[in-house]
Amino acid sequence: MRLTYAVLALLLLSSAPAHAAADGGIVSGAKPAPMLSKQQKLDALFLDLKRAKTQAAAEGVARRIVEEWTNSGSASIDLMMQWSLQAIEKQNYPVALDFLDQIVVLQPGYAEGWNRRATVHFLMNNYSKSMADIEKTLQLEPRHYLALSGMGQIFLALDRKELALRAYERVLELFPMMRDIQNRVGELADELAGSRI
């Protein structure tokens, strides 16, 4: 159960390749689409995520959101993020932390660096450090549903079920089709209701 957040985060963080036009260019005679800022892209994607009618559609949008989050705008930061992921996959957490410590120092406004470091601290059972990094992630990106999911996992590990339920409910406000969290919310609501009887 403790690894649920980490596995989910790692699966979503493995970026899918970007989709390109079949002809590799702009359709003749068509006006080029206006360039959107990262924030505008995320705003549109989060709207799509809320409106998604199927699990598959929601997961596709979620992958695109994670791609936007993961793109730091810096080739060196992106490379260190790749190296940190490789170290996490090998369960070499100290090496992953070395890269992530550098990332948050070099680019402190990059929410995904803080979120990835929170994941590593969680995997090392350093819950207070993980929670501190989650809070920083949420300051930079309040809609970071993976960070909120991690917060829920920490509260569960600490047997703070009401706080876990609130964190998971916040996840569902952003990503209503997230099945694992839907199930977790149902289980926790039942448990808490039973304990009040």
PDB file of C-alpha atoms in Angstrom:
ATOM      1  CA  MET A   1       0.000   0.000   0.000  1.00  0.00           C
ATOM      2  CA  ARG A   2       2.857   2.384   0.801  1.00  0.00           C
ATOM      3  CA  LEU A   3       4.200   1.992  -2.711  1.00  0.00           C
ATOM      4  CA  THR A   4       0.895   2.899  -4.393  1.00  0.00           C
ATOM      5  CA  TYR A   5       1.787   6.581  -4.631  1.00  0.00           C
ATOM      6  CA  ALA A   6       5.314   5.890  -5.800  1.00  0.00           C
ATOM      7  CA  VAL A   7       4.243   3.412  -8.464  1.00  0.00           C
ATOM      8  CA  LEU A   8       1.510   5.753  -9.701  1.00  0.00           C
ATOM      9  CA  ALA A   9       3.879   8.698  -9.754  1.00  0.00           C
ATOM     10  CA  LEU A  10       6.564   6.778 -11.609  1.00  0.00           C
ATOM     11  CA  LEU A  11       4.108   5.434 -14.165  1.00  0.00           C
ATOM     12  CA  LEU A  12       2.722   8.894 -14.843  1.00  0.00           C
ATOM     13  CA  LEU A  13       6.140  10.512 -14.846  1.00  0.00           C
ATOM     14  CA  SER A  14       7.376   8.305 -17.676  1.00  0.00           C
ATOM     15  CA  SER A  15       6.488  10.740 -20.400  1.00  0.00           C
ATOM     16  CA  ALA A  16       4.722   9.549 -23.510  1.00  0.00           C
ATOM     17  CA  PRO A  17       6.199  10.794 -26.783  1.00  0.00           C
ATOM     18  CA  ALA A  18       4.738  14.023 -28.078  1.00  0.00           C
ATOM     19  CA  HIS A  19       2.289  13.700 -30.951  1.00  0.00           C
ATOM     20  CA  ALA A  20       3.334  15.360 -34.194  1.00  0.00           C
ATOM     21  CA  ALA A  21       1.402  16.060 -37.351  1.00  0.00           C
ATOM     22  CA  ALA A  22       1.686  13.286 -39.929  1.00  0.00           C
ATOM     23  CA  ASP A  23       3.162  15.630 -42.545  1.00  0.00           C
ATOM     24  CA  GLY A  24       5.490  17.225 -39.992  1.00  0.00           C
ATOM     25  CA  GLY A  25       4.320  20.755 -40.713  1.00  0.00           C
ATOM     26  CA  ILE A  26       1.476  23.230 -40.837  1.00  0.00           C
ATOM     27  CA  VAL A  27      -1.491  22.497 -43.063  1.00  0.00           C
ATOM     28  CA  SER A  28      -1.265  24.703 -46.160  1.00  0.00           C
ATOM     29  CA  GLY A  29      -3.437  27.808 -45.886  1.00  0.00           C
ATOM     30  CA  ALA A  30      -4.202  27.285 -42.208  1.00  0.00           C
ATOM     31  CA  LYS A  31      -3.303  29.940 -39.674  1.00  0.00           C
ATOM     32  CA  PRO A  32      -0.761  28.755 -37.121  1.00  0.00           C
ATOM     33  CA  ALA A  33      -2.254  28.121 -33.698  1.00  0.00           C
ATOM     34  CA  PRO A  34      -1.411  30.828 -31.170  1.00  0.00           C
ATOM     35  CA  MET A  35       1.356  29.872 -28.767  1.00  0.00           C
ATOM     36  CA  LEU A  36      -0.040  29.199 -25.316  1.00  0.00           C
ATOM     37  CA  SER A  37       1.910  29.705 -22.131  1.00  0.00           C
ATOM     38  CA  LYS A  38       2.571  26.705 -19.927  1.00  0.00           C
ATOM     39  CA  GLN A  39      -0.046  28.007 -17.477  1.00  0.00           C
ATOM     40  CA  GLN A  40      -2.650  28.357 -20.247  1.00  0.00           C
ATOM     41  CA  LYS A  41      -1.941  24.805 -21.442  1.00  0.00           C
ATOM     42  CA  LEU A  42      -2.302  23.476 -17.905  1.00  0.00           C
ATOM     43  CA  ASP A  43      -5.535  25.425 -17.349  1.00  0.00           C
ATOM     44  CA  ALA A  44      -7.020  23.880 -20.512  1.00  0.00           C
ATOM     45  CA  LEU A  45      -5.777  20.389 -19.611  1.00  0.00           C
ATOM     46  CA  PHE A  46      -7.234  20.557 -16.103  1.00  0.00           C
ATOM     47  CA  LEU A  47     -10.565  21.568 -17.589  1.00  0.00           C
ATOM     48  CA  ASP A  48     -10.355  18.556 -19.933  1.00  0.00           C
ATOM     49  CA  LEU A  49      -9.427  16.329 -16.981  1.00  0.00           C
ATOM     50  CA  LYS A  50     -12.555  17.363 -15.080  1.00  0.00           C
ATOM     51  CA  ARG A  51     -14.740  16.842 -18.149  1.00  0.00           C
ATOM     52  CA  ALA A  52     -13.287  13.457 -19.177  1.00  0.00           C
ATOM     53  CA  LYS A  53     -16.095  10.899 -19.510  1.00  0.00           C
ATOM     54  CA  THR A  54     -13.976   7.727 -19.551  1.00  0.00           C
ATOM     55  CA  GLN A  55     -11.022   6.398 -17.610  1.00  0.00           C
ATOM     56  CA  ALA A  56      -8.944   6.154 -20.804  1.00  0.00           C
ATOM     57  CA  ALA A  57      -9.655   9.764 -21.771  1.00  0.00           C
ATOM     58  CA  ALA A  58      -8.802  10.988 -18.271  1.00  0.00           C
ATOM     59  CA  GLU A  59      -5.545   9.029 -18.219  1.00  0.00           C
ATOM     60  CA  GLY A  60      -4.563  10.497 -21.580  1.00  0.00           C
ATOM     61  CA  VAL A  61      -5.121  14.028 -20.289  1.00  0.00           C
ATOM     62  CA  ALA A  62      -3.277  13.191 -17.056  1.00  0.00           C
ATOM     63  CA  ARG A  63      -0.234  12.039 -19.065  1.00  0.00           C
ATOM     64  CA  ARG A  64      -0.217  15.370 -20.906  1.00  0.00           C
ATOM     65  CA  ILE A  65      -0.434  17.263 -17.605  1.00  0.00           C
ATOM     66  CA  VAL A  66       2.522  15.321 -16.238  1.00  0.00           C
ATOM     67  CA  GLU A  67       4.469  16.054 -19.445  1.00  0.00           C
ATOM     68  CA  GLU A  68       3.851  19.776 -18.873  1.00  0.00           C
ATOM     69  CA  TRP A  69       4.866  19.489 -15.216  1.00  0.00           C
ATOM     70  CA  THR A  70       7.993  17.503 -16.055  1.00  0.00           C
ATOM     71  CA  ASN A  71       9.225  19.889 -18.742  1.00  0.00           C
ATOM     72  CA  SER A  72      11.469  22.238 -16.792  1.00  0.00           C
ATOM     73  CA  GLY A  73      12.543  24.389 -19.737  1.00  0.00           C
ATOM     74  CA  SER A  74      16.162  23.479 -19.015  1.00  0.00           C
ATOM     75  CA  ALA A  75      17.989  20.634 -20.771  1.00  0.00           C
ATOM     76  CA  SER A  76      20.327  20.115 -17.795  1.00  0.00           C
ATOM     77  CA  ILE A  77      17.456  19.970 -15.272  1.00  0.00           C
ATOM     78  CA  ASP A  78      15.528  17.570 -17.524  1.00  0.00           C
ATOM     79  CA  LEU A  79      18.628  15.345 -17.756  1.00  0.00           C
ATOM     80  CA  MET A  80      19.057  15.318 -13.967  1.00  0.00           C
ATOM     81  CA  MET A  81      15.366  14.422 -13.643  1.00  0.00           C
ATOM     82  CA  GLN A  82      15.946  11.443 -15.960  1.00  0.00           C
ATOM     83  CA  TRP A  83      18.947  10.379 -13.896  1.00  0.00           C
ATOM     84  CA  SER A  84      16.938  10.700 -10.689  1.00  0.00           C
ATOM     85  CA  LEU A  85      14.205   8.483 -12.152  1.00  0.00           C
ATOM     86  CA  GLN A  86      16.771   5.863 -13.172  1.00  0.00           C
ATOM     87  CA  ALA A  87      18.182   5.900  -9.633  1.00  0.00           C
ATOM     88  CA  ILE A  88      14.667   5.545  -8.156  1.00  0.00           C
ATOM     89  CA  GLU A  89      13.936   2.581 -10.418  1.00  0.00           C
ATOM     90  CA  LYS A  90      17.152   0.932  -9.131  1.00  0.00           C
ATOM     91  CA  GLN A  91      16.092   1.856  -5.556  1.00  0.00           C
ATOM     92  CA  ASN A  92      19.287   3.876  -5.233  1.00  0.00           C
ATOM     93  CA  TYR A  93      17.563   6.599  -3.256  1.00  0.00           C
ATOM     94  CA  PRO A  94      20.665   8.471  -2.000  1.00  0.00           C
ATOM     95  CA  VAL A  95      21.802   9.027  -5.602  1.00  0.00           C
ATOM     96  CA  ALA A  96      18.305  10.124  -6.594  1.00  0.00           C
ATOM     97  CA  LEU A  97      18.302  12.590  -3.687  1.00  0.00           C
ATOM     98  CA  ASP A  98      21.672  14.003  -4.772  1.00  0.00           C
ATOM     99  CA  PHE A  99      20.251  14.873  -8.188  1.00  0.00           C
ATOM    100  CA  LEU A 100      16.986  16.196  -6.764  1.00  0.00           C
ATOM    101  CA  ASP A 101      18.754  18.335  -4.152  1.00  0.00           C
ATOM    102  CA  GLN A 102      20.691  19.966  -7.000  1.00  0.00           C
ATOM    103  CA  ILE A 103      17.507  20.454  -9.034  1.00  0.00           C
ATOM    104  CA  VAL A 104      15.601  22.280  -6.284  1.00  0.00           C
ATOM    105  CA  VAL A 105      18.606  24.521  -5.615  1.00  0.00           C
ATOM    106  CA  LEU A 106      19.179  25.330  -9.301  1.00  0.00           C
ATOM    107  CA  GLN A 107      15.485  25.793 -10.152  1.00  0.00           C
ATOM    108  CA  PRO A 108      13.464  26.348  -6.945  1.00  0.00           C
ATOM    109  CA  GLY A 109      10.339  27.349  -8.895  1.00  0.00           C
ATOM    110  CA  TYR A 110      10.160  23.953 -10.631  1.00  0.00           C
ATOM    111  CA  ALA A 111       7.355  22.128  -8.790  1.00  0.00           C
ATOM    112  CA  GLU A 112       8.124  18.713 -10.249  1.00  0.00           C
ATOM    113  CA  GLY A 113      11.610  18.714  -8.733  1.00  0.00           C
ATOM    114  CA  TRP A 114      10.062  19.138  -5.274  1.00  0.00           C
ATOM    115  CA  ASN A 115       7.417  16.506  -5.999  1.00  0.00           C
ATOM    116  CA  ARG A 116       9.969  13.955  -7.188  1.00  0.00           C
ATOM    117  CA  ARG A 117      12.084  14.582  -4.089  1.00  0.00           C
ATOM    118  CA  ALA A 118       8.956  14.162  -1.930  1.00  0.00           C
ATOM    119  CA  THR A 119       8.448  10.756  -3.575  1.00  0.00           C
ATOM    120  CA  VAL A 120      12.000   9.670  -2.745  1.00  0.00           C
ATOM    121  CA  HIS A 121      11.672  10.815   0.869  1.00  0.00           C
ATOM    122  CA  PHE A 122       8.390   8.879   1.062  1.00  0.00           C
ATOM    123  CA  LEU A 123      10.052   5.732  -0.271  1.00  0.00           C
ATOM    124  CA  MET A 124      12.720   6.153   2.429  1.00  0.00           C
ATOM    125  CA  ASN A 125       9.978   6.540   5.105  1.00  0.00           C
ATOM    126  CA  ASN A 126      11.120  10.133   5.752  1.00  0.00           C
ATOM    127  CA  TYR A 127       7.544  11.354   6.092  1.00  0.00           C
ATOM    128  CA  SER A 128       8.286  14.774   7.571  1.00  0.00           C
ATOM    129  CA  LYS A 129      10.735  15.602   4.759  1.00  0.00           C
ATOM    130  CA  SER A 130       8.319  14.233   2.184  1.00  0.00           C
ATOM    131  CA  MET A 131       5.495  16.357   3.597  1.00  0.00           C
ATOM    132  CA  ALA A 132       7.689  19.485   3.541  1.00  0.00           C
ATOM    133  CA  ASP A 133       8.458  18.891  -0.145  1.00  0.00           C
ATOM    134  CA  ILE A 134       4.782  18.197  -0.878  1.00  0.00           C
ATOM    135  CA  GLU A 135       3.853  21.514   0.722  1.00  0.00           C
ATOM    136  CA  LYS A 136       6.431  23.297  -1.449  1.00  0.00           C
ATOM    137  CA  THR A 137       5.095  21.487  -4.536  1.00  0.00           C
ATOM    138  CA  LEU A 138       1.554  22.622  -3.711  1.00  0.00           C
ATOM    139  CA  GLN A 139       2.683  26.220  -3.163  1.00  0.00           C
ATOM    140  CA  LEU A 140       4.076  26.189  -6.703  1.00  0.00           C
ATOM    141  CA  GLU A 141       1.282  24.079  -8.269  1.00  0.00           C
ATOM    142  CA  PRO A 142      -1.846  23.840  -6.066  1.00  0.00           C
ATOM    143  CA  ARG A 143      -3.447  21.391  -8.544  1.00  0.00           C
ATOM    144  CA  HIS A 144      -0.670  18.798  -8.240  1.00  0.00           C
ATOM    145  CA  TYR A 145      -2.883  15.770  -7.672  1.00  0.00           C
ATOM    146  CA  LEU A 146       0.109  13.413  -7.384  1.00  0.00           C
ATOM    147  CA  ALA A 147       1.485  15.481  -4.500  1.00  0.00           C
ATOM    148  CA  LEU A 148      -1.960  15.463  -2.868  1.00  0.00           C
ATOM    149  CA  SER A 149      -2.137  11.703  -3.335  1.00  0.00           C
ATOM    150  CA  GLY A 150       1.260  11.398  -1.648  1.00  0.00           C
ATOM    151  CA  MET A 151      -0.009  13.546   1.207  1.00  0.00           C
ATOM    152  CA  GLY A 152      -2.918  11.128   1.617  1.00  0.00           C
ATOM    153  CA  GLN A 153      -0.509   8.177   1.707  1.00  0.00           C
ATOM    154  CA  ILE A 154       1.548   9.845   4.436  1.00  0.00           C
ATOM    155  CA  PHE A 155      -1.544  10.591   6.526  1.00  0.00           C
ATOM    156  CA  LEU A 156      -2.620   6.948   6.145  1.00  0.00           C
ATOM    157  CA  ALA A 157       0.828   5.745   7.213  1.00  0.00           C
ATOM    158  CA  LEU A 158       0.498   7.975  10.295  1.00  0.00           C
ATOM    159  CA  ASP A 159      -3.050   6.665  10.950  1.00  0.00           C
ATOM    160  CA  ARG A 160      -4.563  10.120  10.360  1.00  0.00           C
ATOM    161  CA  LYS A 161      -7.499   8.825   8.343  1.00  0.00           C
ATOM    162  CA  GLU A 162      -9.628  11.969   8.360  1.00  0.00           C
ATOM    163  CA  LEU A 163      -6.749  14.032   6.985  1.00  0.00           C
ATOM    164  CA  ALA A 164      -6.033  11.320   4.408  1.00  0.00           C
ATOM    165  CA  LEU A 165      -9.673  11.403   3.325  1.00  0.00           C
ATOM    166  CA  ARG A 166      -9.541  15.193   2.889  1.00  0.00           C
ATOM    167  CA  ALA A 167      -6.362  14.948   0.794  1.00  0.00           C
ATOM    168  CA  TYR A 168      -7.917  12.258  -1.417  1.00  0.00           C
ATOM    169  CA  GLU A 169     -11.106  14.289  -1.824  1.00  0.00           C
ATOM    170  CA  ARG A 170      -8.962  17.172  -3.077  1.00  0.00           C
ATOM    171  CA  VAL A 171      -7.406  14.780  -5.614  1.00  0.00           C
ATOM    172  CA  LEU A 172     -10.859  13.844  -6.903  1.00  0.00           C
ATOM    173  CA  GLU A 173     -11.836  17.510  -7.260  1.00  0.00           C
ATOM    174  CA  LEU A 174      -8.989  17.775  -9.787  1.00  0.00           C
ATOM    175  CA  PHE A 175      -9.007  14.259 -11.279  1.00  0.00           C
ATOM    176  CA  PRO A 176     -12.521  12.833 -10.770  1.00  0.00           C
ATOM    177  CA  MET A 177     -11.815   9.658 -12.773  1.00  0.00           C
ATOM    178  CA  MET A 178      -8.816   8.496 -10.697  1.00  0.00           C
ATOM    179  CA  ARG A 179     -10.098   5.022  -9.803  1.00  0.00           C
ATOM    180  CA  ASP A 180      -7.600   4.125  -7.075  1.00  0.00           C
ATOM    181  CA  ILE A 181      -8.447   7.303  -5.224  1.00  0.00           C
ATOM    182  CA  GLN A 182     -12.204   6.811  -5.739  1.00  0.00           C
ATOM    183  CA  ASN A 183     -11.860   3.395  -4.083  1.00  0.00           C
ATOM    184  CA  ARG A 184      -9.688   4.758  -1.287  1.00  0.00           C
ATOM    185  CA  VAL A 185     -12.178   7.558  -0.548  1.00  0.00           C
ATOM    186  CA  GLY A 186     -15.035   5.035  -0.375  1.00  0.00           C
ATOM    187  CA  GLU A 187     -13.094   2.746   1.965  1.00  0.00           C
ATOM    188  CA  LEU A 188     -12.007   5.572   4.253  1.00  0.00           C
ATOM    189  CA  ALA A 189     -15.479   7.124   4.381  1.00  0.00           C
ATOM    190  CA  ASP A 190     -16.921   3.727   5.375  1.00  0.00           C
ATOM    191  CA  GLU A 191     -14.235   3.159   8.010  1.00  0.00           C
ATOM    192  CA  LEU A 192     -14.676   6.606   9.526  1.00  0.00           C
ATOM    193  CA  ALA A 193     -18.467   6.322   9.506  1.00  0.00           C
ATOM    194  CA  GLY A 194     -18.216   2.929  11.259  1.00  0.00           C
ATOM    195  CA  SER A 195     -15.844   4.286  13.899  1.00  0.00           C
ATOM    196  CA  ARG A 196     -18.310   7.059  14.779  1.00  0.00           C
ATOM    197  CA  ILE A 197     -21.165   4.633  15.529  1.00  0.00           C
TER     198      ILE A 197
END
